Coordinates of C-alpha atoms in Angstrom, one line a residue:
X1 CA -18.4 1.6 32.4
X2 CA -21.7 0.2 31.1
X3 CA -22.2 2.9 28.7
X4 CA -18.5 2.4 27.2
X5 CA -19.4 -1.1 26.8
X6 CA -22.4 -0.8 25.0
X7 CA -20.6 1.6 22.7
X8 CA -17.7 -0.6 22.1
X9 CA -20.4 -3.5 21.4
X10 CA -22.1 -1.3 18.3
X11 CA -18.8 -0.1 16.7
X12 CA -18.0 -4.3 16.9
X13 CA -21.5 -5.3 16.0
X14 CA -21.2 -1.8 12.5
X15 CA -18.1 -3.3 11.9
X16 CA -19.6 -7.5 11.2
X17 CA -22.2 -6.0 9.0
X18 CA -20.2 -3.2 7.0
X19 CA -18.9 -5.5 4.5
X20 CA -20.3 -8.7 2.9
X21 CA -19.2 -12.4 4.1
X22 CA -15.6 -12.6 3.6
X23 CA -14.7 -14.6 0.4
X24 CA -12.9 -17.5 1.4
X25 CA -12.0 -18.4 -1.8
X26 CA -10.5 -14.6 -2.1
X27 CA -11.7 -14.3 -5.9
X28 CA -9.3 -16.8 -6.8
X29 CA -5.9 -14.8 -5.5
X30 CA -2.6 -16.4 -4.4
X31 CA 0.4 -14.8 -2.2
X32 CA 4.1 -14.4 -3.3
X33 CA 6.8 -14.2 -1.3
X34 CA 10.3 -14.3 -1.3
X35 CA 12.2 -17.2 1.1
X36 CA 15.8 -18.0 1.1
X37 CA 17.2 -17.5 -2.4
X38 CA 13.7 -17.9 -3.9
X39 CA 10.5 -16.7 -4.3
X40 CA 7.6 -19.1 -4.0
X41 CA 4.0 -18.9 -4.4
X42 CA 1.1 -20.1 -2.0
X43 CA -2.6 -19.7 -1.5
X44 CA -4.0 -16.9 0.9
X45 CA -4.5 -19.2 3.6
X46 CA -0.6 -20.8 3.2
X47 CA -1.4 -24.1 1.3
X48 CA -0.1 -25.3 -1.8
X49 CA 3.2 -23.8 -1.8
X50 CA 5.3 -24.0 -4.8
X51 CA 8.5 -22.6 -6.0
X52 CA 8.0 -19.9 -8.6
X53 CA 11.9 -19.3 -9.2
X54 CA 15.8 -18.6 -8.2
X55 CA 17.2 -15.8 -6.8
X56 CA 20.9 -15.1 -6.0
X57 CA 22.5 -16.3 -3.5
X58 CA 22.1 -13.9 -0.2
X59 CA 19.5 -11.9 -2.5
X60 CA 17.6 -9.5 -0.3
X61 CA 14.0 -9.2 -2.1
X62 CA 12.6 -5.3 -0.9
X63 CA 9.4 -5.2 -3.2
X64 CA 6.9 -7.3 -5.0
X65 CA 4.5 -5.9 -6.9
X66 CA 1.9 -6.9 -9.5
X67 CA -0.6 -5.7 -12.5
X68 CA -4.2 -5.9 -11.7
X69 CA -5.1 -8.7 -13.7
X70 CA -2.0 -10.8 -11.9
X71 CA -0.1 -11.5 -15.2
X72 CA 3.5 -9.9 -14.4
X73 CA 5.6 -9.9 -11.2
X74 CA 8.1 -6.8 -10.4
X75 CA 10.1 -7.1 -7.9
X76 CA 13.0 -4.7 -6.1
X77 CA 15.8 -7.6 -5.3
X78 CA 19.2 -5.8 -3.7
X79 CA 17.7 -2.5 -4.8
X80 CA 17.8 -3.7 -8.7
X81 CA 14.3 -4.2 -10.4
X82 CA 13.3 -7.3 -12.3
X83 CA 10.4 -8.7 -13.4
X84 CA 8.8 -12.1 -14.7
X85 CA 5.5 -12.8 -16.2
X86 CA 3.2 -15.1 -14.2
X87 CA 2.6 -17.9 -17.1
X88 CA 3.0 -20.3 -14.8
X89 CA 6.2 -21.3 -17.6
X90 CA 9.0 -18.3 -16.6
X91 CA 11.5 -19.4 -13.6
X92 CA 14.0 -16.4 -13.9
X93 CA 13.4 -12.8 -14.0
X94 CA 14.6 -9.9 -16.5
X95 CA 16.6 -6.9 -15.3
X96 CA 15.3 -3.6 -16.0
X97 CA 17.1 -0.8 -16.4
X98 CA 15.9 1.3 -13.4
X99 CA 18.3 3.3 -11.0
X100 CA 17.8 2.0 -6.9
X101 CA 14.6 3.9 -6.0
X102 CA 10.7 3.2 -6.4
X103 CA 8.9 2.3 -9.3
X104 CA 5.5 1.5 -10.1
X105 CA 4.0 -1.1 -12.3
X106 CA 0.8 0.2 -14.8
X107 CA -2.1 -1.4 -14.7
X108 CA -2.5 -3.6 -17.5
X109 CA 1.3 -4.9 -16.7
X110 CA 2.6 -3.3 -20.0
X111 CA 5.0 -0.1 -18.7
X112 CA 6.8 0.3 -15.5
X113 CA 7.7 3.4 -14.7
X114 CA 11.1 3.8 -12.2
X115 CA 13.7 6.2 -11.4
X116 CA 16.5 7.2 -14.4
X117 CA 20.1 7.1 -14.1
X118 CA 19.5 10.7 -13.3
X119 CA 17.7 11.1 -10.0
X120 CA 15.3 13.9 -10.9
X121 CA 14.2 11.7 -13.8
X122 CA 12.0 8.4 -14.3
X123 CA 11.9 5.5 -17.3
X124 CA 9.1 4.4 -18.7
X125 CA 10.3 1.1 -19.5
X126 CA 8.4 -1.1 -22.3
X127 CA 7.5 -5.0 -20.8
X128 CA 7.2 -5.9 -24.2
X129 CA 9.7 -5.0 -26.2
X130 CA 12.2 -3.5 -23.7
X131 CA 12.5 -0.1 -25.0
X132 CA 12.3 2.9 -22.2
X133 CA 12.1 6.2 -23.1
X134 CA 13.3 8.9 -20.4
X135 CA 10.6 11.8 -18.6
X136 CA 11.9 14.8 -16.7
X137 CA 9.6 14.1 -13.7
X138 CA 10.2 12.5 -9.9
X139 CA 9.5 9.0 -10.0
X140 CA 8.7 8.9 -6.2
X141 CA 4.8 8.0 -5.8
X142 CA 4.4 8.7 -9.6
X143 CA 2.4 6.0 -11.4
X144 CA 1.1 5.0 -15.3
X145 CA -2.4 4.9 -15.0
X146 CA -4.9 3.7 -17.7
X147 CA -4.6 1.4 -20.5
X148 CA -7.1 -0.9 -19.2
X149 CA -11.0 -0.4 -19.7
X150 CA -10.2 1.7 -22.6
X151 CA -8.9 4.4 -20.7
X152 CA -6.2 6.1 -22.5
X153 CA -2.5 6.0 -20.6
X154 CA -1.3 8.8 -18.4
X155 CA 1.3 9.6 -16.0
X156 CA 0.7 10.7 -12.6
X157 CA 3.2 12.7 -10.4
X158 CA 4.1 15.8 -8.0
X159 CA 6.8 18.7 -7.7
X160 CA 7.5 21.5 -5.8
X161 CA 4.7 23.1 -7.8
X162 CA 1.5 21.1 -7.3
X163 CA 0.8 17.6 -8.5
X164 CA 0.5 16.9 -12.5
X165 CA -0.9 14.7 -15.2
X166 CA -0.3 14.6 -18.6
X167 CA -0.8 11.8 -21.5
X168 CA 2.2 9.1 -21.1
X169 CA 3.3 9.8 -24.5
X170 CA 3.3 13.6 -24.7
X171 CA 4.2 14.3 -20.5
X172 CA 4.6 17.8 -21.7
X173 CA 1.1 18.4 -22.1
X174 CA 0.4 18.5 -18.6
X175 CA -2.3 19.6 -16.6
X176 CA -2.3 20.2 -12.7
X177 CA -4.8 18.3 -11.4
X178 CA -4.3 19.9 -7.6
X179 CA -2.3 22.7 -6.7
X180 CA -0.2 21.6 -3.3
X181 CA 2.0 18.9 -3.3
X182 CA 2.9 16.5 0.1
X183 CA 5.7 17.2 1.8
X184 CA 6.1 13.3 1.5
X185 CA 4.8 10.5 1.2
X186 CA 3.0 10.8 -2.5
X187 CA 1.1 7.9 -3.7
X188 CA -1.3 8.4 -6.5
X189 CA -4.1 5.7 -7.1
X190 CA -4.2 3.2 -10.1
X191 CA -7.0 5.2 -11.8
X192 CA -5.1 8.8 -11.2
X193 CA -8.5 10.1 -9.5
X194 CA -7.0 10.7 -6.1
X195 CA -3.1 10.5 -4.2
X196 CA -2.3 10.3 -0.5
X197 CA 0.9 12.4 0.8
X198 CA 1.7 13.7 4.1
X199 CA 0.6 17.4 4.4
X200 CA 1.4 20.5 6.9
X201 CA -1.4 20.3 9.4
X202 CA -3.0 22.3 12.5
X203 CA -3.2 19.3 15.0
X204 CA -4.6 19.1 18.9
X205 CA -1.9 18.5 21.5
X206 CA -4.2 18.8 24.4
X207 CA -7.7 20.1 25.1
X208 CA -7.2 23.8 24.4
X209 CA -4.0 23.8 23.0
X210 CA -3.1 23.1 19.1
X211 CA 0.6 23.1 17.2
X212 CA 1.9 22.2 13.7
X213 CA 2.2 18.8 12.4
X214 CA 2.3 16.4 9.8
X215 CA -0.6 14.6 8.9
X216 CA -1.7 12.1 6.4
X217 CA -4.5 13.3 3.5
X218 CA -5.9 11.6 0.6
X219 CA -6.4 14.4 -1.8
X220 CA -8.7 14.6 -4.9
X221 CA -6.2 14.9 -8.2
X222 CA -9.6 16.8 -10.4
X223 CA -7.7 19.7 -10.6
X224 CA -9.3 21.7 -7.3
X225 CA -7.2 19.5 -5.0
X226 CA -9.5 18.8 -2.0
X227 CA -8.3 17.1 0.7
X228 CA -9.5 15.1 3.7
X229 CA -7.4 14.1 6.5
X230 CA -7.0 10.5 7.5
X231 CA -4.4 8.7 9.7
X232 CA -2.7 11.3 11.4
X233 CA 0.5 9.5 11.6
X234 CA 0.0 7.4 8.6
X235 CA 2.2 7.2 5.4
X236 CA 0.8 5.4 2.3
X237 CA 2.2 2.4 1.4
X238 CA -0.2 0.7 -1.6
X239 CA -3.4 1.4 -3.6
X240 CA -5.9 -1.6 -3.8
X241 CA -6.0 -2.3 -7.4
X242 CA -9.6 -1.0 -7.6
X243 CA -8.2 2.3 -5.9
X244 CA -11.1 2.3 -3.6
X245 CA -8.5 1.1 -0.1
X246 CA -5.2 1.7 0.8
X247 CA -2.3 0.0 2.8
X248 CA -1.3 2.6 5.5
X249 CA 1.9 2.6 8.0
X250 CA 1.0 4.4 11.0
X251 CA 4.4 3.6 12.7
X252 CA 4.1 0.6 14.1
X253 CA 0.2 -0.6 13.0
X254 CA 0.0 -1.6 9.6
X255 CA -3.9 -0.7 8.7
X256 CA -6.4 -0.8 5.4
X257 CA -8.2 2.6 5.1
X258 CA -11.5 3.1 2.9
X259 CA -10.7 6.0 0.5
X260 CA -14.5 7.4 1.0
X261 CA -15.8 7.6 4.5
X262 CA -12.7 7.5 6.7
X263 CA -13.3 3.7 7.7
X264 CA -10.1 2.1 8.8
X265 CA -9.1 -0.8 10.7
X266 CA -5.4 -1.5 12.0
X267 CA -3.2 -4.0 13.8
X268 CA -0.7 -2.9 16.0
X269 CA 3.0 -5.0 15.8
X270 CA 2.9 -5.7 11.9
X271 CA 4.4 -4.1 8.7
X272 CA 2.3 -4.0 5.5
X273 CA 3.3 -5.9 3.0
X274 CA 0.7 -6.2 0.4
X275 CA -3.5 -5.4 -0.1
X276 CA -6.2 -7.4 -1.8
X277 CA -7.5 -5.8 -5.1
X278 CA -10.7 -4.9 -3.3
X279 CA -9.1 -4.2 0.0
X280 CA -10.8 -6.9 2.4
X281 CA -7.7 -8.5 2.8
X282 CA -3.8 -7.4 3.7
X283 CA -0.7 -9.1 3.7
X284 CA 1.1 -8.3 6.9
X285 CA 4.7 -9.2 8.3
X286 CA 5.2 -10.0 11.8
X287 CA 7.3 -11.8 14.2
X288 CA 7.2 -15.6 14.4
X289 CA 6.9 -15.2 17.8
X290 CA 3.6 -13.4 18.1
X291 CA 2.5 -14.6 21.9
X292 CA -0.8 -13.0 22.9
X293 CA -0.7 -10.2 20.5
X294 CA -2.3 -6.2 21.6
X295 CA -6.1 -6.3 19.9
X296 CA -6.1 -3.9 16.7
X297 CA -6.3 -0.6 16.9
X298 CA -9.9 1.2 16.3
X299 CA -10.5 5.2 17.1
X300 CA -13.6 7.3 15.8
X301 CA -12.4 11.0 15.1
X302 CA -12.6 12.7 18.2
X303 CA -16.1 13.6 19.4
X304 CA -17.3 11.0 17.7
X305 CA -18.9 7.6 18.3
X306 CA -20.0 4.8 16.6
X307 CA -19.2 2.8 13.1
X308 CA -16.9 3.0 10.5
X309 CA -17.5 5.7 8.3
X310 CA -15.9 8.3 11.2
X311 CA -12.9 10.4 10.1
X312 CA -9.7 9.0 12.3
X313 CA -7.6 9.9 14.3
X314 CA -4.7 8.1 14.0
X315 CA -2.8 8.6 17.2
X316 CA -1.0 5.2 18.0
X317 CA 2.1 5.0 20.0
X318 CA 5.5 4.8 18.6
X319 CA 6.8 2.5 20.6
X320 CA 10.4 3.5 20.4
X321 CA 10.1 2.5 16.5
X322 CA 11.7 4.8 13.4
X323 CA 9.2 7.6 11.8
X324 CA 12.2 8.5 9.7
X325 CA 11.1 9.1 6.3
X326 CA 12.4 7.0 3.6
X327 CA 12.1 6.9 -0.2
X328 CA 9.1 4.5 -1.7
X329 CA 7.1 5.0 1.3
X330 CA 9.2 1.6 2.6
X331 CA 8.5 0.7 6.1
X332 CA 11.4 -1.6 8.4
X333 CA 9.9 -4.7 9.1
X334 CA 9.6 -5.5 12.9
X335 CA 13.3 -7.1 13.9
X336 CA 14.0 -10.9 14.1
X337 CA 12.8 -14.4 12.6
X338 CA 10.1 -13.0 10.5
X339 CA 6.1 -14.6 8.9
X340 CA 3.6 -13.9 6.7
X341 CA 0.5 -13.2 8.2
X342 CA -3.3 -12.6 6.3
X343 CA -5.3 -9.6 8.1
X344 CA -9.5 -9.4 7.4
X345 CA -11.3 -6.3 7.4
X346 CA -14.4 -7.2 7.8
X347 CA -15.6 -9.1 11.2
X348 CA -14.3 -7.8 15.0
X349 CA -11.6 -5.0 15.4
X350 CA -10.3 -8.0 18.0
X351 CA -10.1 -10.3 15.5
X352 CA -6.3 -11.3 15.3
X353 CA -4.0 -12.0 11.2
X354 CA -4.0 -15.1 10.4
X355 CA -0.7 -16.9 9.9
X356 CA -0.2 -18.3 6.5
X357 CA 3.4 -18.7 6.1
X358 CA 6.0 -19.2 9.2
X359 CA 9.2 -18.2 7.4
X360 CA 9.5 -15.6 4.8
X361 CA 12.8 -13.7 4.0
X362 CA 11.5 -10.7 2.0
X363 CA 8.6 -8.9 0.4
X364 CA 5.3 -10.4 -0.7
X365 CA 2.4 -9.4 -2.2
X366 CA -1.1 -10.6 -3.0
X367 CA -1.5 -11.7 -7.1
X368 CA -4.8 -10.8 -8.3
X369 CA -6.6 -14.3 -9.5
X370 CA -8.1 -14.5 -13.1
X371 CA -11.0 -11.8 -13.8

């Protein structure tokens, strides 16, 4: 017993000094979220709220998403996406002309790219001028990339036949960049260097004994395709905007994984809704009625002890809660009254989310503050 102790004591104390003092300030980000028939926009730690604009009535907001330098909102509302630049002067939002299905937002806010009319098909829709032009590619997990730091635009996505990337204006010059594709859950990376999806594994069912499963990889899009395992049960759900974290579902624990390293820290009970642009912080929805919640979940690869920087494991319990597949890497948030809470990945794996906002009724997602 004293020897587990003294090993759970160093992977707490690794953990304090793995990242620098939290920023409490949090580089100058806020939170949106969507309440009633609005959407409003607070502080990270819940202050300061102020209505950003109107919904419909009964409006059911599914996804908020954002550029990296926090200048344009897109948003999923009733399956329909809209969007609305963050002036600080806009109050409604603009229809796009995107089918029901995902759709990712580039990084310097310009293009959204979302599912055609035609399912096997995705738009590349303009912000600026409102013209889309049609690509013959799945839209699920694809993403524009570039455009920022003088890095040309491209588009990101996978088939049957391996995972692609090609110039957004000339998408049939493409290059594969690695040769297998997921079975599901694809989600490349702002800067197109890497993608997580769910891949056909070998995986232990007992001491002696293996069997086939599913387990989550990030893979290396530089056209060998490497791969390295992560949360085994995990599905990627969002990219930090410097594509260095990730948001991960692992059924019911919503958890922030390092892309390098295989450092990961989870909390059981919540939904991801949103990550920081540096991945220290998460957005994560909960119940209101969060009484003596389980401690987050930590676990070193197996045979392994010690700090972060262990490959997972991943193994958390299902709790009777849906691993059914579904399209946009969407994730059911836990049932009843419903709040916003703010997970830190730095400090104690005991330390509990925070609760900034008691009553949300929808998505949310954490805005980037001024560069």
């Amino acid at each position: 017993m004293l020897t587990r102790a003294l090993v759970a004591l160093a992977i707490i104390s690794a953990a304090s000094v793995a990242h620098a003092a939290p920023d409490e300030n949090f580089g100058g980000g806020s939170v949106i979220f969507a309440r009633a028939s609005s959407l409003f926009r607070t502080d990270p730690k819940g202050k300061s709220e102020t209505e950003i604009a109107k919904l419909p009535t009964g409006a059911v907001v599914r996804a908020l998403r954002t550029d990296e330098a926090g200048k344009v909102l897109l948003a999923n509302i009733g399956g329909k996406w809209a969007w609305m630049p963050l002036d600080g002067k806009a109050t409604t939002l603009t229809d796009l002309p995107c089918a029901d299905g995902p759709a990712q937002i580039a990084p310097d806010g310009a293009c959204v790219l979302c599912r055609a009319a035609a399912a096997t098909s995705s738009l590349i829709v303009n912000l600026t001028n409102g013209k889309s032009i049609t690509v013959p590619i799945p839209t699920a997990g694809a993403r524009l990339t570039g455009g920022t730091n003088s890095l040309p635009r491209s588009l990101v996505w996978a088939d049957a036949t391996g995972i692609w990337s090609a110039p957004a204006s000339a998408y049939t010059k493409k290059v594969k960049v690695a040769a297998e594709a997921p079975l599901r859950g694809f989600l490349a990376s702002p800067d197109g260097a890497h993608a997580l999806g769910v891949y056909l594994d070998v995986i232990h069912d007992s001491t002696h004994t293996t069997k086939p499963g599913e387990m989550l990889f990030t893979v290396a899009l530089d056209g060998d395709g490497p791969k390295r395992k992560a949360i085994r049960n995990g599905v990627g759900a969002e990219w930090s905007h410097d594509s260095k974290w990730s948001l991960v579902q692992d059924k019911n624990s919503a958890c922030i994984m390092k892309l390098n390293g295989g450092e990961y820290k989870c909390w059981r009970g919540f939904t991801g809704a949103s990550i920081a642009p540096d991945g220290q912080w998460a957005l994560l929805v909960g119940s209101q009625n969060r009484a003596a919640p389980p401690p987050p979940k930590k676990k070193p690869a197996k045979g392994k002890k010690g700090p972060p920087g262990a490959e997972p494991s991943g193994e958390a319990e299902n709790n009777g809660e849906s691993d059914e597949e579904v399209d946009d890497v969407e994730v059911a948030p836990p049932s009843g009254p419903l709040a916003l809470y703010r997970a830190q990945l730095s400090g104690a794996y005991t330390t509990s989310p925070a609760l900034i906002v008691k009553t949300i009724d929808g998505a949310a997602v954490w805005v980037p503050g001024a560069n």
